mmCIF file of C-alpha atoms in Angstrom:
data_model
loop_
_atom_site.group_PDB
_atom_site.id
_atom_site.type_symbol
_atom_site.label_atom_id
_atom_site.label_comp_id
_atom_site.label_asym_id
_atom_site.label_seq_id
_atom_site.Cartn_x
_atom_site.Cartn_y
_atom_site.Cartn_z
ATOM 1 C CA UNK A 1 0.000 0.000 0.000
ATOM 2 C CA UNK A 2 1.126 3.332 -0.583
ATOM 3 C CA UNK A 3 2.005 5.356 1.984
ATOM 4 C CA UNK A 4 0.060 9.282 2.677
ATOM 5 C CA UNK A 5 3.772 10.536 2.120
ATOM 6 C CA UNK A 6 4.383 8.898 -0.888
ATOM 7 C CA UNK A 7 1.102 10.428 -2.785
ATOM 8 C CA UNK A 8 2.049 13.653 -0.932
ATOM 9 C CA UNK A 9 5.586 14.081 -2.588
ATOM 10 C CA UNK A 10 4.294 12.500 -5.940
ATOM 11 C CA UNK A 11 1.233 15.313 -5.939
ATOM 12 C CA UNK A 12 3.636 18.032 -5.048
ATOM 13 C CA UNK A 13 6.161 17.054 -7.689
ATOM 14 C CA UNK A 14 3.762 16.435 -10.436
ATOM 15 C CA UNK A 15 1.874 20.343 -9.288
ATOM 16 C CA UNK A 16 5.614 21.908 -9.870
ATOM 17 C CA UNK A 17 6.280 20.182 -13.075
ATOM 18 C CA UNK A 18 2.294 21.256 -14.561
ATOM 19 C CA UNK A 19 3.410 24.283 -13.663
ATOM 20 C CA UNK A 20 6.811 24.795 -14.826
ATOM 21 C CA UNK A 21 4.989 23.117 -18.330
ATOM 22 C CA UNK A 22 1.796 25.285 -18.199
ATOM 23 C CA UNK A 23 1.488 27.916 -21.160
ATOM 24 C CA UNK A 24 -1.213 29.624 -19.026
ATOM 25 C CA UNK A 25 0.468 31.599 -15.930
ATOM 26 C CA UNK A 26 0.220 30.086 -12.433
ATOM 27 C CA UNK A 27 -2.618 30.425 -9.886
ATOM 28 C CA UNK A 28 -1.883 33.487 -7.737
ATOM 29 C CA UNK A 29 -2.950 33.656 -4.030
ATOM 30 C CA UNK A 30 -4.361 37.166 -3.501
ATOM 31 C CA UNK A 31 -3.842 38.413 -6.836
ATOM 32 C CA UNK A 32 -3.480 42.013 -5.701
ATOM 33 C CA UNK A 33 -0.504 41.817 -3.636
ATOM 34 C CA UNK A 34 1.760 40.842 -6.247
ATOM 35 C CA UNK A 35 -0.363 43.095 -9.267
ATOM 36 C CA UNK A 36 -1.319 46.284 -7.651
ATOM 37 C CA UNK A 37 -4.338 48.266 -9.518
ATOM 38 C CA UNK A 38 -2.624 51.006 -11.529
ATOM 39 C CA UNK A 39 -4.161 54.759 -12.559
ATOM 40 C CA UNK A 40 -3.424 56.599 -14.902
ATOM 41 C CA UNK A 41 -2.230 60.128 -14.480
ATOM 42 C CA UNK A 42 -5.449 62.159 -14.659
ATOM 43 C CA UNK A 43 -8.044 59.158 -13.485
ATOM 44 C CA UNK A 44 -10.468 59.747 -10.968
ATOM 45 C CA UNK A 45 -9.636 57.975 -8.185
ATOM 46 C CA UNK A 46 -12.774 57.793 -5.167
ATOM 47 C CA UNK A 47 -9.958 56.515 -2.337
ATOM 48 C CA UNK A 48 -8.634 59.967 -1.803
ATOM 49 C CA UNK A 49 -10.334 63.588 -0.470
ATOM 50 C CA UNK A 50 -9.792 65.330 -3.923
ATOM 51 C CA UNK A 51 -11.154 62.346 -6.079
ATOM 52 C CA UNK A 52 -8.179 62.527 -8.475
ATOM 53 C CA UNK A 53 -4.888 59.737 -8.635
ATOM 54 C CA UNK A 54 -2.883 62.570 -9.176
ATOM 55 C CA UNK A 55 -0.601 63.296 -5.409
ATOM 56 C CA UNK A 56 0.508 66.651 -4.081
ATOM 57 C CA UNK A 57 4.044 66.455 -3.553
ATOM 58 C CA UNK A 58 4.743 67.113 0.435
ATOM 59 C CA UNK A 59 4.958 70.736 1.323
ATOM 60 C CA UNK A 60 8.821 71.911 1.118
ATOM 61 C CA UNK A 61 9.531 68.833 -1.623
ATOM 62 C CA UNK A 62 12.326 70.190 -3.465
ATOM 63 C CA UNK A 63 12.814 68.041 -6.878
ATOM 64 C CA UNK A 64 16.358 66.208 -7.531
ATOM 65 C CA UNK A 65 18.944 68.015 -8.477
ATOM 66 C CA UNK A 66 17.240 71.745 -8.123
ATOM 67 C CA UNK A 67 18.923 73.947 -5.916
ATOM 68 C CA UNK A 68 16.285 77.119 -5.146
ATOM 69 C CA UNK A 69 18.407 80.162 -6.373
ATOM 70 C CA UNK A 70 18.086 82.451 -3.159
ATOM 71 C CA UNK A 71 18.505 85.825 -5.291
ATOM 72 C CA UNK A 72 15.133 84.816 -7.434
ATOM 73 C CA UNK A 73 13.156 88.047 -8.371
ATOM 74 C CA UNK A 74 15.954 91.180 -7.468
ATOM 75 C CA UNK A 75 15.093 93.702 -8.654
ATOM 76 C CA UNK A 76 16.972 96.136 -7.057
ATOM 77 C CA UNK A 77 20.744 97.090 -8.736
ATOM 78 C CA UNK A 78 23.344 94.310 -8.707
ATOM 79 C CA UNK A 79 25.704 96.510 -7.097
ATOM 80 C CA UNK A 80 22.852 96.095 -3.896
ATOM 81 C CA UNK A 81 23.113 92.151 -3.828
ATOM 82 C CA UNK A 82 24.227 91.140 -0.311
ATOM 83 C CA UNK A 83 28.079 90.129 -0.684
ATOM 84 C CA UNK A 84 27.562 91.336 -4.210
ATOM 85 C CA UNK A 85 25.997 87.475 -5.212
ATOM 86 C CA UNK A 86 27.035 84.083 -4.649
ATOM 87 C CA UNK A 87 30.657 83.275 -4.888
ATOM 88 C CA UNK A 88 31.910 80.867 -7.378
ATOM 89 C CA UNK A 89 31.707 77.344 -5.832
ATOM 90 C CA UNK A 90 33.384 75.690 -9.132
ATOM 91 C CA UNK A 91 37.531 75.347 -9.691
ATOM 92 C CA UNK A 92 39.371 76.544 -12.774
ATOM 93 C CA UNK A 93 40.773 73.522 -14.132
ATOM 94 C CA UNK A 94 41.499 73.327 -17.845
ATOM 95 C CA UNK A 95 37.911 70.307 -18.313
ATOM 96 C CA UNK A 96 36.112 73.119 -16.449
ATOM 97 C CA UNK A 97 37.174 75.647 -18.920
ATOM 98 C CA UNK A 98 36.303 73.786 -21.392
ATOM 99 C CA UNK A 99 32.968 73.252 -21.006
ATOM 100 C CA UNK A 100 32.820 76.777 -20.076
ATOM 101 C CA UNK A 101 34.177 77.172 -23.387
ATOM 102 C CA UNK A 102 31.298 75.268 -25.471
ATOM 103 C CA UNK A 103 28.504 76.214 -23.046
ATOM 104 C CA UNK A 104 29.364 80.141 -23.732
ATOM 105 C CA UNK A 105 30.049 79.095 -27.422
ATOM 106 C CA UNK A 106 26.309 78.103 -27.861
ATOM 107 C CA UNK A 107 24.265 80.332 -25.650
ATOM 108 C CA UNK A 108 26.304 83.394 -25.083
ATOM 109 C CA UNK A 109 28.670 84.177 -28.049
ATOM 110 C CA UNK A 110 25.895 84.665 -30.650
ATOM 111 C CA UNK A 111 25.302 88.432 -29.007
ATOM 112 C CA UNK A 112 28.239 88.699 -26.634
ATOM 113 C CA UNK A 113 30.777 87.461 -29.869
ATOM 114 C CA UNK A 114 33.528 84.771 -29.753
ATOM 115 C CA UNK A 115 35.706 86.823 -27.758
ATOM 116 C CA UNK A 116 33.315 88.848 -25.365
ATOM 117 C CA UNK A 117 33.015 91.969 -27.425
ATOM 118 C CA UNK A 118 29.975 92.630 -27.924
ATOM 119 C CA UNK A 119 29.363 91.734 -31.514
ATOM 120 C CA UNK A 120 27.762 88.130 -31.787
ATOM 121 C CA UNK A 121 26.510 87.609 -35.267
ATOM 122 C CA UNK A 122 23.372 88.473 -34.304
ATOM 123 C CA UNK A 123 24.384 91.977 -32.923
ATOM 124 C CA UNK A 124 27.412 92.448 -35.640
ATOM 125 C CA UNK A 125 29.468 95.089 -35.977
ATOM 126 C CA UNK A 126 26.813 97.566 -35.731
ATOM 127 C CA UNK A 127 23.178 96.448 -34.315
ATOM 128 C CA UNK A 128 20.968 94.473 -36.223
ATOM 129 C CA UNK A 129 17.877 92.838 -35.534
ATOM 130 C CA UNK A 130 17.452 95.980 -32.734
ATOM 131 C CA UNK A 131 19.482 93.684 -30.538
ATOM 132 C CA UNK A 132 20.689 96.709 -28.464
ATOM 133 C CA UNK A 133 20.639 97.497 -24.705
ATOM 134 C CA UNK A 134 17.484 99.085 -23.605
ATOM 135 C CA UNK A 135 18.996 102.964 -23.166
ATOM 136 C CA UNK A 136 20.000 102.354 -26.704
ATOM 137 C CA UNK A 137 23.706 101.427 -26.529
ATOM 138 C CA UNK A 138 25.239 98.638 -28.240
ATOM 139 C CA UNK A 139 25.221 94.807 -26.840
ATOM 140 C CA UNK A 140 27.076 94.559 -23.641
ATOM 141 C CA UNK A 141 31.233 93.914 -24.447
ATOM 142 C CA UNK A 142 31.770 91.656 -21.524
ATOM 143 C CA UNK A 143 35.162 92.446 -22.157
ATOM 144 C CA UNK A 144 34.520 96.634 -20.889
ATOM 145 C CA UNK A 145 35.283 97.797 -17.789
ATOM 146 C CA UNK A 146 31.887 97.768 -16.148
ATOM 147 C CA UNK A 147 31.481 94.194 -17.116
ATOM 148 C CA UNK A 148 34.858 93.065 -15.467
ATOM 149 C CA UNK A 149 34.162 95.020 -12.395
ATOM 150 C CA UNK A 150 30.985 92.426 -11.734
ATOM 151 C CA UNK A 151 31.783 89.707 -9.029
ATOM 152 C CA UNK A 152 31.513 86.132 -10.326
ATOM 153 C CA UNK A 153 27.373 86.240 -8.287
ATOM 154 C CA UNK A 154 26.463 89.297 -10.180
ATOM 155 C CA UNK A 155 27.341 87.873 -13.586
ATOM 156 C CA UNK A 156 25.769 84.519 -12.454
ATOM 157 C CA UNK A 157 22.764 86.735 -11.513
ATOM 158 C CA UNK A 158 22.585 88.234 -15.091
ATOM 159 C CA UNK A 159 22.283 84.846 -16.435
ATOM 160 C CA UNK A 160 19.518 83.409 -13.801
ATOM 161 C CA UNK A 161 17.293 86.588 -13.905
ATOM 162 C CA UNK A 162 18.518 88.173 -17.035
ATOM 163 C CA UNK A 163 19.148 92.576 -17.562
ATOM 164 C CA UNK A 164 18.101 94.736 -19.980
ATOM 165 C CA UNK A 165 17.636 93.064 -23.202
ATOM 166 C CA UNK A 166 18.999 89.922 -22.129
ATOM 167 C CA UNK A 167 16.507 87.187 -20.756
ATOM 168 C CA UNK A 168 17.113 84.448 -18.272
ATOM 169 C CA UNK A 169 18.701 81.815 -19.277
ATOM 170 C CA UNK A 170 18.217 79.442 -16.364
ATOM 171 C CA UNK A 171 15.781 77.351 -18.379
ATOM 172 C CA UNK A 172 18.616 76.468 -20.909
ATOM 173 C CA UNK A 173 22.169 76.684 -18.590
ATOM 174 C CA UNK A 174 22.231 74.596 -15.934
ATOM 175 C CA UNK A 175 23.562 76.051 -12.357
ATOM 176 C CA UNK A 176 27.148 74.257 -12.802
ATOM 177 C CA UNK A 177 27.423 75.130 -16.175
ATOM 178 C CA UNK A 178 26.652 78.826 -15.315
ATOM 179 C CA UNK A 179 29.796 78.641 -12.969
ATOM 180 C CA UNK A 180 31.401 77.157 -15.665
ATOM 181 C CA UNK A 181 30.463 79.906 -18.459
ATOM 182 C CA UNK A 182 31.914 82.820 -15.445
ATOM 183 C CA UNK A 183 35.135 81.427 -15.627
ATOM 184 C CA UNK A 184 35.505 80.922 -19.196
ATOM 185 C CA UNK A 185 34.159 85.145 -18.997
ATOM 186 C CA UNK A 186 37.033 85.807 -16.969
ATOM 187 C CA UNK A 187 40.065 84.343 -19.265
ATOM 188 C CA UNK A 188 37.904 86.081 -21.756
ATOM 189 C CA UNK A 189 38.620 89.476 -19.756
ATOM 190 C CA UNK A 190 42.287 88.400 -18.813
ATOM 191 C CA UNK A 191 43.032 87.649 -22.444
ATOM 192 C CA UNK A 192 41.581 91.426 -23.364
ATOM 193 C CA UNK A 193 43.484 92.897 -20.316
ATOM 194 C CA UNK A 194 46.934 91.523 -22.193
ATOM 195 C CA UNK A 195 46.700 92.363 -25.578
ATOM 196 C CA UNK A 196 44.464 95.470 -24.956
ATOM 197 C CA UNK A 197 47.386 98.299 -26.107
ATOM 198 C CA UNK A 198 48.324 95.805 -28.735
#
């Protein structure tokens, strides 16, 4: 006679092998544990207070890598910035100034020109597309005096908030790479200060 054991191993073994053979999937216990309902983005959902999937991010929730730029909205003179900005938190090594380099290359040069002077081929030589500053004076040389007298926070402010007829451009330069861009603008201004009586 066969023994309980005996049909208990043989049923076991021949459950595991149906269903390591099976082309339908395996019986789940509670289903809903292992498969969680999904919704969709914009699906009503009854379970919560506002009737909609969608969650409200925790008050404070700051998104990865976004850094709140404290100096958002001045609109007083950059000369009235506490500690005239933020200071440069970014090291002048040649990779830095490279990519200081191509950043300024593609998002600064076609008004400020290859070497800071004012006359990107959009401005030229003389305005064009009425590309000047807003008193009426030609695109900013960020190789003049005024510009090199800026601290490293005011220029960075220039390029989060934008001035005169220059917008922001902290939808299209990332924080770093703004750093990056100042200290690419000051070899620009060091280069000008050396061969300026030449």
């Amino acid at each position: 006679m066969i023994s309980l054991q005996r049909i208990f191993a043989l049923s076991l073994a021949g459950l595991i092998l149906w269903n390591c053979e099976s082309k339908t999937p395996p019986m789940e216990y509670m289903p809903d544990m292992a498969d969680s309902p999904a919704r969709e983005a914009q699906e009503a959902d009854s379970n919560f207070p506002n009737n909609t999937s969608l969650r409200l991010p925790p008050v404070g929730a700051v998104p990865q890598e976004y850094y709140p730029y404290e100096y958002a909205g001045w609109t007083q003179s950059l000369d009235a910035l506490p500690n005239k900005g933020l200071a440069n938190p970014i090291k002048g090594d040649l990779a830095t100034l490279q990519k200081g380099e191509i950043k300024y290359q593609t998002y600064c040069s076609p008004c400020h020109g290859v070497r800071g002077q004012g006359n990107g081929t959009v401005v030229g030589p003389a305005p064009r597309l009425n590309m000047a500053q807003a008193d009426g004076s030609p695109m900013a040389a960020l190789t003049s005096a005024s510009a090199k007298a800026y601290s490293d926070g005011q220029i960075y402010h220039i390029i989060t908030e934008g001035k005169g007829a220059m917008k922001s451009y902290a939808s299209q330069v990332l924080p770093e790479d703004r750093w990056k861009i100042i200290l690419y603008v000051r070899k620009l201004q060091e280069y000008d200060n050396r061969t300026a009586g030449k």
